[in-house]
Short mmCIF file of C-alpha atoms in Angstrom, two decimals:
data_model
loop_
_atom_site.label_atom_id
_atom_site.label_comp_id
_atom_site.label_asym_id
_atom_site.label_seq_id
_atom_site.Cartn_x
_atom_site.Cartn_y
_atom_site.Cartn_z
CA MET A 793 -220.34 -108.66 -8.43
CA GLU A 794 -219.43 -107.92 -4.70
CA CYS A 795 -221.06 -104.85 -4.13
CA PRO A 796 -219.13 -101.62 -1.71
CA HIS A 797 -222.30 -99.99 -1.18
CA LEU A 798 -224.38 -102.45 0.88
CA GLY A 799 -223.52 -101.00 4.06
CA ALA A 800 -224.32 -97.63 2.66
CA SER A 801 -227.37 -97.99 1.69
CA VAL A 802 -228.56 -101.55 3.64
CA CYS A 803 -230.30 -100.35 7.27
CA LEU A 804 -233.93 -102.47 6.52
CA ALA A 805 -234.83 -103.94 9.15
CA PRO A 806 -236.45 -107.42 8.62
CA ASP A 807 -239.79 -107.59 10.91
CA SER A 808 -240.07 -104.40 10.44
CA ALA A 809 -244.18 -103.08 9.83
CA LYS A 810 -243.63 -101.38 7.10
CA PHE A 811 -243.93 -103.81 4.91
CA PRO A 812 -247.02 -104.27 2.46
CA GLN A 813 -249.42 -106.81 3.52
CA GLY A 814 -249.70 -110.32 1.41
CA SER A 815 -247.16 -112.15 -1.12
CA PRO A 816 -243.97 -110.29 -1.42
CA SER A 817 -243.90 -111.84 -5.07
CA SER A 818 -247.39 -110.13 -5.57
CA TRP A 819 -247.10 -106.56 -3.72
CA CYS A 820 -247.53 -104.18 -6.06
CA CYS A 821 -245.51 -100.46 -7.40
CA SER A 822 -246.53 -97.50 -5.44
CA VAL A 823 -246.60 -95.73 -8.44
CA CYS A 824 -247.70 -97.43 -11.70
CA ARG A 825 -250.42 -100.46 -9.79
CA SER A 826 -248.09 -102.90 -11.56
CA ASN A 827 -247.94 -106.12 -10.16
CA LYS A 828 -245.43 -107.49 -12.18
CA SER A 829 -241.95 -108.28 -10.92
CA PRO A 830 -241.87 -106.49 -7.71
CA TRP A 831 -238.47 -104.74 -6.51
CA ILE A 832 -238.30 -103.76 -2.79
CA CYS A 833 -235.79 -100.78 -1.71
CA LEU A 834 -233.85 -102.13 1.18
CA THR A 835 -233.66 -98.71 2.59
CA CYS A 836 -236.66 -97.02 3.31
CA SER A 837 -238.88 -100.71 2.19
CA SER A 838 -240.42 -98.84 -0.56
CA VAL A 839 -241.91 -101.16 -3.20
CA HIS A 840 -241.74 -100.59 -7.24
CA CYS A 841 -241.76 -102.66 -10.32
CA GLY A 842 -237.80 -103.99 -11.69
CA ARG A 843 -236.60 -102.61 -14.47
CA TYR A 844 -237.93 -105.00 -16.97
CA VAL A 845 -240.94 -102.88 -16.60
CA ASN A 846 -241.41 -99.72 -16.41
CA GLY A 847 -238.94 -98.69 -14.54
CA HIS A 848 -239.69 -96.96 -11.15
CA ALA A 849 -237.47 -98.78 -8.39
CA LYS A 850 -234.89 -96.84 -11.02
CA LYS A 851 -236.32 -93.76 -11.07
CA HIS A 852 -236.32 -93.93 -6.69
CA TYR A 853 -233.12 -94.55 -6.88
CA GLU A 854 -232.55 -91.51 -9.08
CA GLU A 855 -235.02 -88.82 -7.49
CA ALA A 856 -233.11 -90.21 -3.76
CA GLN A 857 -229.38 -89.05 -5.41
CA VAL A 858 -230.97 -85.55 -6.57
CA SER A 859 -233.02 -85.19 -3.28
CA LEU A 860 -229.40 -85.41 -1.11
CA ALA A 861 -227.65 -83.05 -4.16
CA ASN A 862 -230.01 -80.16 -3.42
CA HIS A 863 -229.04 -80.15 0.34
CA LYS A 864 -226.13 -80.05 2.30
CA LYS A 865 -225.29 -83.29 3.69
CA THR A 866 -224.99 -85.14 7.04
CA GLU A 867 -223.68 -87.31 8.33
CA LYS A 868 -226.95 -89.26 8.43
CA GLN A 869 -227.47 -88.49 5.31
CA GLU A 870 -224.92 -89.40 3.90
CA LYS A 871 -225.83 -93.30 4.58
CA ILE A 872 -229.39 -93.43 3.03
CA GLN A 873 -228.12 -94.09 0.11
CA HIS A 874 -231.60 -96.07 -1.74
CA THR A 875 -229.10 -98.01 -4.30
CA VAL A 876 -229.63 -101.87 -3.97
CA CYS A 877 -233.15 -103.10 -4.19
CA MET A 878 -234.35 -106.75 -3.92
CA ASP A 879 -236.90 -108.69 -6.02
CA CYS A 880 -239.16 -109.78 -4.85
CA SER A 881 -240.31 -112.94 -6.39
CA SER A 882 -236.00 -114.45 -7.23
CA TYR A 883 -235.09 -113.09 -3.77
CA SER A 884 -231.72 -111.98 -5.89
CA THR A 885 -230.12 -108.29 -4.83
CA TYR A 886 -229.41 -105.71 -7.34
CA CYS A 887 -226.88 -102.25 -6.96
CA TYR A 888 -228.20 -99.50 -9.04
CA ARG A 889 -224.33 -98.18 -8.68
CA CYS A 890 -223.00 -100.67 -9.93
CA ASP A 891 -225.63 -101.23 -12.52
CA ASP A 892 -225.59 -104.84 -11.82
CA PHE A 893 -226.38 -107.74 -9.68
CA VAL A 894 -225.04 -108.97 -5.62
CA VAL A 895 -223.84 -111.65 -4.49
CA ASN A 896 -222.55 -110.52 -1.48
CA ASP A 897 -223.62 -109.36 1.95
CA THR A 898 -223.43 -106.84 4.56
CA LYS A 899 -221.03 -108.23 8.15
CA LEU A 900 -224.05 -108.68 10.20
CA GLY A 901 -225.84 -110.35 7.16
CA LEU A 902 -229.11 -108.65 6.75
CA VAL A 903 -229.45 -108.97 2.84
CA GLN A 904 -229.74 -112.97 4.11
CA LYS A 905 -232.18 -112.05 7.02
CA VAL A 906 -234.38 -110.19 4.40
CA ARG A 907 -234.71 -112.00 2.15
CA GLU A 908 -235.82 -114.90 4.27
CA HIS A 909 -238.53 -112.76 5.97
CA LEU A 910 -239.24 -112.64 2.20
CA GLN A 911 -239.67 -115.86 1.85
CA ASN A 912 -241.82 -116.94 4.90
CA LEU A 913 -244.09 -113.63 4.17
CA GLU A 914 -244.61 -115.90 1.44
CA ASN A 915 -244.93 -118.78 2.58
CA SER A 916 -247.75 -117.60 4.73
CA ALA A 917 -249.43 -115.69 2.21
CA PHE A 918 -249.49 -119.84 0.33
CA ALA A 919 -250.19 -121.74 3.77
CA ALA A 920 -254.06 -122.90 2.37
CA ASP A 921 -252.63 -123.74 -0.64
CA ARG A 922 -249.83 -125.31 0.37
CA GLN A 923 -252.59 -127.42 3.26
CA ARG A 924 -254.28 -128.18 0.19
CA LYS A 925 -251.42 -129.66 -1.94
CA ARG A 926 -250.38 -131.89 1.41
CA LYS A 927 -253.92 -133.55 1.14
CA LEU A 928 -253.31 -133.81 -1.79
CA LEU A 929 -250.36 -136.12 -1.19
CA GLU A 930 -251.80 -137.77 1.56
CA ASP A 931 -254.56 -139.25 0.34
CA SER A 932 -253.57 -142.26 -1.41
CA SER A 933 -256.15 -142.72 -4.61
CA LEU A 934 -254.18 -138.51 -5.25
CA ASN A 935 -250.61 -138.74 -3.68
CA SER A 936 -249.42 -136.17 -6.81
CA LYS A 937 -250.29 -135.13 -10.19
CA LEU A 938 -250.49 -138.22 -11.88
CA LEU A 939 -250.19 -138.89 -15.67
CA LYS A 940 -251.37 -142.11 -17.03
CA ILE A 941 -249.69 -143.66 -19.56
CA ASN A 942 -249.65 -147.21 -21.69
CA GLY A 943 -251.89 -148.31 -18.17
CA SER A 944 -249.65 -147.25 -15.62
CA THR A 945 -250.25 -144.53 -13.30
CA THR A 946 -246.57 -142.47 -12.52
CA ALA A 947 -246.13 -139.50 -10.10
CA LEU A 948 -245.05 -135.87 -11.61
CA CYS A 949 -243.35 -133.27 -9.83
CA ALA A 950 -245.77 -130.16 -8.34
CA THR A 951 -243.22 -127.88 -6.85
CA GLY A 952 -242.83 -125.06 -9.57
CA LEU A 953 -239.72 -123.39 -10.25
CA ARG A 954 -239.14 -119.36 -9.38
CA ASN A 955 -237.50 -118.20 -12.13
CA LEU A 956 -234.31 -116.29 -11.73
CA GLY A 957 -233.65 -113.50 -14.43
CA ASN A 958 -233.59 -115.30 -17.93
CA THR A 959 -233.02 -118.61 -16.09
CA CYS A 960 -235.75 -120.95 -17.72
CA PHE A 961 -233.54 -122.90 -19.89
CA MET A 962 -232.43 -124.78 -16.41
CA ASN A 963 -235.67 -124.45 -14.91
CA ALA A 964 -236.69 -126.63 -18.10
CA ILE A 965 -234.15 -128.73 -17.55
CA LEU A 966 -234.72 -129.20 -13.53
CA GLN A 967 -238.36 -130.31 -13.93
CA SER A 968 -237.62 -132.49 -16.52
CA LEU A 969 -234.79 -134.25 -14.91
CA SER A 970 -236.52 -134.16 -11.44
CA ASN A 971 -239.59 -136.12 -13.02
CA ILE A 972 -237.07 -138.78 -13.74
CA GLN A 973 -237.67 -141.06 -11.55
CA GLN A 974 -235.00 -143.60 -11.40
CA PHE A 975 -232.69 -140.14 -11.58
CA CYS A 976 -233.92 -138.22 -9.31
CA CYS A 977 -234.40 -140.67 -6.63
CA TYR A 978 -230.79 -141.62 -6.45
CA PHE A 979 -229.70 -138.29 -5.62
CA LYS A 980 -232.75 -138.05 -2.89
CA GLU A 981 -231.52 -141.23 -0.84
CA LEU A 982 -228.39 -139.08 -0.69
CA PRO A 983 -226.63 -138.53 2.46
CA ALA A 984 -226.88 -135.17 3.22
CA VAL A 985 -223.31 -133.43 3.47
CA GLU A 986 -223.62 -129.72 5.41
CA LEU A 987 -221.57 -127.14 3.69
CA ARG A 988 -221.69 -125.06 6.07
CA ASN A 989 -221.42 -125.42 10.54
CA GLY A 990 -222.21 -123.98 13.81
CA LYS A 991 -225.44 -121.90 13.82
CA THR A 992 -226.05 -121.72 9.80
CA ALA A 993 -225.84 -125.73 9.99
CA GLY A 994 -228.70 -127.46 8.88
CA ARG A 995 -230.79 -124.02 7.05
CA ARG A 996 -230.46 -123.77 3.12
CA THR A 997 -226.51 -122.28 2.23
CA TYR A 998 -226.16 -119.13 -0.40
CA HIS A 999 -223.48 -119.55 -1.98
CA THR A 1000 -221.45 -116.97 -3.08
CA ARG A 1001 -218.80 -116.04 -5.94
CA SER A 1002 -216.22 -115.08 -3.09
CA GLN A 1003 -217.37 -118.45 -1.01
CA GLY A 1004 -213.95 -120.29 -1.64
CA ASP A 1005 -214.20 -123.81 -4.01
CA ASN A 1006 -213.90 -125.91 -0.99
CA SER A 1007 -217.22 -125.09 0.02
CA ILE A 1008 -218.95 -126.34 -3.70
CA SER A 1009 -221.24 -129.17 -4.23
CA LEU A 1010 -223.14 -129.23 -7.17
CA VAL A 1011 -224.22 -132.48 -6.33
CA GLU A 1012 -225.21 -131.62 -2.73
CA GLU A 1013 -226.89 -128.15 -4.60
CA PHE A 1014 -228.86 -130.67 -7.32
CA ARG A 1015 -229.81 -132.63 -5.05
CA LYS A 1016 -231.05 -130.33 -2.12
CA THR A 1017 -232.85 -128.80 -5.16
CA LEU A 1018 -234.47 -132.13 -5.96
CA CYS A 1019 -235.57 -132.27 -2.49
CA ALA A 1020 -237.36 -129.17 -2.21
CA LEU A 1021 -238.93 -129.78 -5.88
CA TRP A 1022 -240.36 -133.69 -4.53
CA GLN A 1023 -241.96 -132.89 -0.75
CA GLY A 1024 -245.15 -130.26 -1.64
CA SER A 1025 -244.86 -127.86 1.05
CA GLN A 1026 -244.34 -124.78 -1.62
CA THR A 1027 -246.22 -123.49 -3.72
CA ALA A 1028 -242.92 -122.54 -5.98
CA PHE A 1029 -238.93 -122.74 -4.27
CA SER A 1030 -236.39 -120.26 -5.73
CA PRO A 1031 -233.15 -122.72 -6.69
CA GLU A 1032 -230.64 -119.29 -6.40
CA SER A 1033 -228.13 -121.46 -4.26
CA LEU A 1034 -227.52 -123.75 -6.95
CA PHE A 1035 -227.60 -121.14 -9.67
CA TYR A 1036 -224.91 -119.14 -7.85
CA VAL A 1037 -222.56 -123.23 -7.59
CA VAL A 1038 -223.27 -122.92 -11.42
CA TRP A 1039 -221.98 -119.89 -12.05
CA LYS A 1040 -218.80 -120.98 -9.34
CA ILE A 1041 -218.12 -124.08 -11.70
CA MET A 1042 -219.59 -123.20 -14.84
CA PRO A 1043 -219.00 -119.85 -15.71
CA ASN A 1044 -220.55 -119.55 -19.50
CA PHE A 1045 -223.78 -119.36 -17.49
CA ARG A 1046 -222.61 -116.36 -15.44
CA GLY A 1047 -225.48 -113.59 -15.10
CA TYR A 1048 -229.04 -113.47 -16.04
CA GLN A 1049 -229.40 -113.93 -19.55
CA GLN A 1050 -230.85 -116.05 -21.58
CA GLN A 1051 -228.84 -119.70 -22.42
CA ASP A 1052 -229.34 -122.92 -24.07
CA ALA A 1053 -231.80 -125.24 -22.27
CA HIS A 1054 -229.55 -128.15 -24.05
CA GLU A 1055 -225.98 -126.63 -23.67
CA PHE A 1056 -226.62 -126.28 -19.76
CA MET A 1057 -227.56 -129.83 -19.48
CA ARG A 1058 -225.05 -131.57 -21.64
CA TYR A 1059 -222.69 -128.60 -18.52
CA LEU A 1060 -225.07 -130.28 -15.29
CA LEU A 1061 -225.11 -134.00 -16.27
CA ASP A 1062 -221.03 -133.76 -17.22
CA HIS A 1063 -219.94 -131.66 -13.41
CA LEU A 1064 -222.67 -134.13 -12.12
CA HIS A 1065 -220.92 -137.34 -13.77
CA LEU A 1066 -216.95 -136.15 -12.55
CA GLU A 1067 -218.46 -134.85 -9.19
CA LEU A 1068 -220.29 -138.50 -8.15
CA GLN A 1069 -216.98 -140.43 -9.46
CA GLY A 1070 -215.18 -139.32 -5.88
CA GLY A 1071 -215.86 -140.29 -2.83
CA PHE A 1072 -219.07 -139.19 -1.08
CA ASN A 1073 -218.24 -138.72 3.20
CA GLY A 1074 -215.91 -141.70 2.93
CA VAL A 1075 -218.08 -144.03 0.77
CA SER A 1076 -217.21 -145.08 -2.85
CA ARG A 1077 -219.69 -143.58 -5.42
CA SER A 1078 -220.08 -147.06 -6.92
CA VAL A 1079 -221.07 -148.62 -4.06
CA ILE A 1080 -224.16 -146.16 -3.85
CA LEU A 1081 -224.40 -146.72 -7.19
CA GLN A 1082 -224.89 -150.76 -6.61
CA GLU A 1083 -227.72 -149.77 -3.30
CA ASN A 1084 -229.23 -146.77 -4.16
CA SER A 1085 -229.98 -147.09 -7.90
CA GLY A 1086 -230.63 -150.90 -8.00
CA LEU A 1087 -228.81 -150.30 -11.76
CA SER A 1088 -226.47 -153.97 -13.28
CA GLY A 1089 -223.73 -153.52 -14.10
CA GLY A 1090 -224.56 -154.61 -17.82
CA SER A 1091 -226.71 -151.41 -17.98
CA ARG A 1092 -223.82 -148.84 -17.23
CA CYS A 1093 -221.70 -146.94 -20.48
CA CYS A 1094 -218.35 -145.67 -18.74
CA ILE A 1095 -217.70 -142.11 -19.47
CA ASN A 1096 -214.39 -140.70 -18.60
CA GLY A 1097 -213.70 -143.20 -16.00
CA THR A 1098 -216.01 -144.96 -13.78
CA SER A 1099 -219.52 -145.73 -14.46
CA THR A 1100 -221.81 -143.36 -12.25
CA VAL A 1101 -225.77 -142.38 -12.43
CA VAL A 1102 -225.90 -139.89 -15.14
CA THR A 1103 -224.02 -142.23 -17.67
CA ALA A 1104 -226.48 -145.60 -15.77
CA ILE A 1105 -228.83 -144.00 -16.87
CA PHE A 1106 -228.09 -141.32 -20.22
CA GLY A 1107 -225.67 -143.50 -22.12
CA GLY A 1108 -225.20 -145.29 -25.00
CA ILE A 1109 -223.03 -146.27 -27.73
CA LEU A 1110 -222.42 -145.28 -30.96
CA GLN A 1111 -221.35 -147.60 -33.51
CA ASN A 1112 -218.96 -145.46 -36.75
CA GLU A 1113 -218.27 -147.08 -39.45
CA VAL A 1114 -215.69 -145.41 -42.20
CA ASN A 1115 -215.58 -147.91 -45.37
CA CYS A 1116 -212.38 -146.65 -47.87
CA LEU A 1117 -214.11 -146.00 -51.38
CA ILE A 1118 -211.21 -147.75 -53.12
CA CYS A 1119 -209.95 -150.64 -51.84
CA GLY A 1120 -212.81 -151.65 -49.25
CA THR A 1121 -210.96 -150.79 -46.15
CA GLU A 1122 -213.89 -150.62 -42.73
CA SER A 1123 -212.82 -149.37 -39.80
CA ARG A 1124 -215.10 -149.72 -36.42
CA LYS A 1125 -215.06 -147.07 -33.96
CA PHE A 1126 -217.20 -147.10 -31.23
CA ASP A 1127 -218.19 -143.86 -29.34
CA PRO A 1128 -220.25 -143.28 -25.80
CA PHE A 1129 -222.69 -140.45 -25.44
CA LEU A 1130 -225.64 -138.79 -23.30
CA ASP A 1131 -227.36 -137.63 -25.91
CA LEU A 1132 -227.93 -137.34 -29.91
CA SER A 1133 -227.53 -134.22 -31.91
CA LEU A 1134 -229.83 -134.73 -34.60
CA ASP A 1135 -230.05 -132.41 -38.42
CA ILE A 1136 -233.50 -131.69 -39.79
CA PRO A 1137 -233.30 -133.02 -43.44
CA SER A 1138 -231.68 -130.32 -45.57
CA HIS A 1139 -235.15 -130.74 -47.60
CA PHE A 1140 -236.92 -130.03 -44.77
CA ARG A 1141 -235.53 -126.39 -43.26
CA ASN A 1142 -237.42 -124.49 -45.48
CA LYS A 1143 -240.89 -125.85 -44.89
CA ARG A 1144 -242.97 -124.25 -41.32
CA LYS A 1145 -245.97 -125.60 -39.17
CA ASN A 1146 -248.55 -124.06 -41.06
CA GLN A 1147 -247.56 -125.41 -44.87
CA GLU A 1148 -249.54 -127.75 -46.42
CA ASN A 1149 -247.63 -128.28 -49.28
CA GLY A 1150 -245.10 -131.59 -48.98
CA PRO A 1151 -244.71 -134.41 -46.24
CA MET A 1152 -244.29 -132.77 -42.27
CA CYS A 1153 -240.96 -133.15 -40.90
CA THR A 1154 -240.89 -135.73 -38.33
CA LEU A 1155 -238.68 -137.76 -35.43
CA PRO A 1156 -238.17 -140.47 -37.50
CA ASP A 1157 -237.17 -138.58 -40.44
CA CYS A 1158 -234.36 -136.88 -38.15
CA LEU A 1159 -232.60 -140.16 -37.07
CA ARG A 1160 -232.57 -141.14 -40.30
CA SER A 1161 -231.20 -138.72 -41.68
CA PHE A 1162 -228.88 -139.23 -38.37
CA THR A 1163 -227.94 -142.87 -39.06
CA ASP A 1164 -228.00 -143.45 -43.26
CA LEU A 1165 -224.84 -144.26 -44.72
CA GLU A 1166 -223.15 -140.61 -46.21
CA GLU A 1167 -220.09 -140.02 -48.47
CA LEU A 1168 -217.69 -137.69 -46.47
CA ASP A 1169 -216.76 -134.79 -48.43
CA GLU A 1170 -213.04 -133.47 -49.79
CA THR A 1171 -212.57 -131.21 -47.02
CA GLU A 1172 -212.72 -134.84 -44.69
CA LEU A 1173 -211.21 -137.28 -46.61
CA TYR A 1174 -210.68 -141.01 -44.35
CA MET A 1175 -206.85 -142.02 -43.80
CA CYS A 1176 -207.11 -144.83 -45.71
CA HIS A 1177 -204.40 -147.62 -43.13
CA LYS A 1178 -204.40 -149.53 -46.25
CA CYS A 1179 -203.67 -147.88 -48.81
CA LYS A 1180 -201.46 -144.94 -46.66
CA LYS A 1181 -203.41 -141.97 -47.48
CA LYS A 1182 -205.94 -140.03 -47.62
CA GLN A 1183 -208.85 -141.61 -49.48
CA LYS A 1184 -212.86 -140.97 -50.34
CA SER A 1185 -214.80 -143.04 -47.92
CA THR A 1186 -218.37 -143.47 -46.25
CA LYS A 1187 -219.33 -143.63 -43.27
CA LYS A 1188 -222.57 -144.70 -41.48
CA PHE A 1189 -223.65 -144.12 -37.14
CA TRP A 1190 -225.71 -147.19 -36.00
CA ILE A 1191 -226.67 -147.45 -31.65
CA GLN A 1192 -225.24 -150.33 -31.00
CA LYS A 1193 -226.58 -148.99 -27.23
CA LEU A 1194 -229.95 -147.36 -26.01
CA PRO A 1195 -229.93 -145.70 -22.79
CA LYS A 1196 -232.39 -146.18 -20.36
CA VAL A 1197 -233.47 -142.33 -21.12
CA LEU A 1198 -232.88 -141.34 -24.56
CA CYS A 1199 -231.61 -137.60 -25.06
CA LEU A 1200 -232.54 -135.84 -28.37
CA HIS A 1201 -231.49 -132.70 -29.31
CA LEU A 1202 -232.21 -130.92 -33.26
CA LYS A 1203 -229.61 -128.63 -33.87
CA ARG A 1204 -231.97 -125.61 -34.64
CA PHE A 1205 -228.91 -123.29 -36.98
CA HIS A 1206 -228.24 -124.50 -39.66
CA TRP A 1207 -224.35 -123.21 -40.81
CA THR A 1208 -223.29 -122.23 -44.09
CA ALA A 1209 -219.67 -120.56 -44.94
CA TYR A 1210 -220.51 -116.54 -44.32
CA LEU A 1211 -223.49 -117.02 -42.40
CA ARG A 1212 -225.98 -118.90 -39.80
CA ASN A 1213 -229.22 -119.60 -40.52
CA LYS A 1214 -231.75 -120.14 -37.74
CA VAL A 1215 -233.93 -124.03 -39.02
CA ASP A 1216 -237.71 -123.16 -37.49
CA THR A 1217 -238.73 -126.00 -39.12
CA TYR A 1218 -242.63 -127.84 -37.68
CA VAL A 1219 -241.04 -131.76 -36.26
CA GLU A 1220 -243.49 -133.70 -35.56
CA PHE A 1221 -242.76 -136.46 -32.76
CA PRO A 1222 -244.67 -139.09 -30.98
CA LEU A 1223 -245.16 -138.54 -27.20
CA ARG A 1224 -244.66 -142.65 -26.90
CA GLY A 1225 -244.03 -145.36 -28.85
CA LEU A 1226 -240.97 -144.42 -30.73
CA ASP A 1227 -239.95 -146.91 -32.55
CA MET A 1228 -235.95 -147.44 -32.10
CA LYS A 1229 -235.20 -151.52 -33.70
CA CYS A 1230 -234.48 -150.03 -36.90
CA TYR A 1231 -231.37 -147.59 -36.01
CA LEU A 1232 -229.70 -150.38 -33.61
CA LEU A 1233 -226.54 -152.36 -34.35
CA GLU A 1234 -228.77 -155.71 -32.98
CA VAL A 1235 -232.04 -155.48 -31.04
CA GLN A 1236 -231.78 -155.66 -27.91
#
């Protein structure tokens, strides 16, 4: 939200000697000495624990208001409010008078200056650790974290992502996408686009919801995030700028509460796909796709227009067969997909991980349930073009084309006529060697 209290509350000099020693993310509360979620007052630089620990940052604000009420308010006292704090880990700003997180800044940009100063302190505190990581990256034998799969060695991303409230749903997806080599390399090799000019050009841009839509580019912020994760110069990276762009174009994810990771991934990929279909510095995205991704035209799956790296990597095709049980007429439909949502078979839904009776539910069980022949119920009667009316019918899915990277989503909620039940059945899945031949229309 846009906070009207920043001018009266933010008066902390970024180069102030009052800052505690050490990395900001490990500073201790001055009351309870907890180092979990430290928040710094942007009026007096006092450090207290945040709202999700013992709430001493809020008590500091409340005590300041009582003190002002008990004394005659002079002009100087009216300017000192102690209402705004900054999270020393995520660098997000919170106003206690507004009771919400803040996305705007003062006219002099003091919030941004404090944020950059805290980031510099954090980076300085971990200088030795960064140097160690640099040596590992420069060493040909230990180029980065490595994972051996089927005799081949694959590099893993070594930089972590800071949590912005409860944004682990976003961080999990970003880390997963960053370790898909062909997908990640495509974005890292895109030419950079500076969204702001002048003195701030070349520096990290913090977007706010008050900025115009012309300054928003999900592709550009996603590119910057992937580059930061792989440059190896930080222990952890805060994807705050990307998150604010997400707020702009995906209103469902505004705020810092928990969200569904699968839903976020679909929204993210869909919006990346739509933006990639446009131009990039006057160059067609399809040209960049051919030059950078090394993907042949036959490997692409077109969804909502021209192909992009999103559909080239994650795009597959389903064949949906419907057969009329009265006249035997068969209807075939081909549907593109970016992921498959699998039901957990009904006879496994009440089985927990530690239960030993009966067979264990496996991923092939879920895939088999998805592709098995199914008779449609009375509410899903098929309109047969030969019978000229709705008839009982059967439905079956085949995978006509597998994507390069297959995303599978397990449906963890079961809906009935009156309520929704959580399905916590343990599903066993192979880490490698998943055989998809029996689910394919033709072996690829």
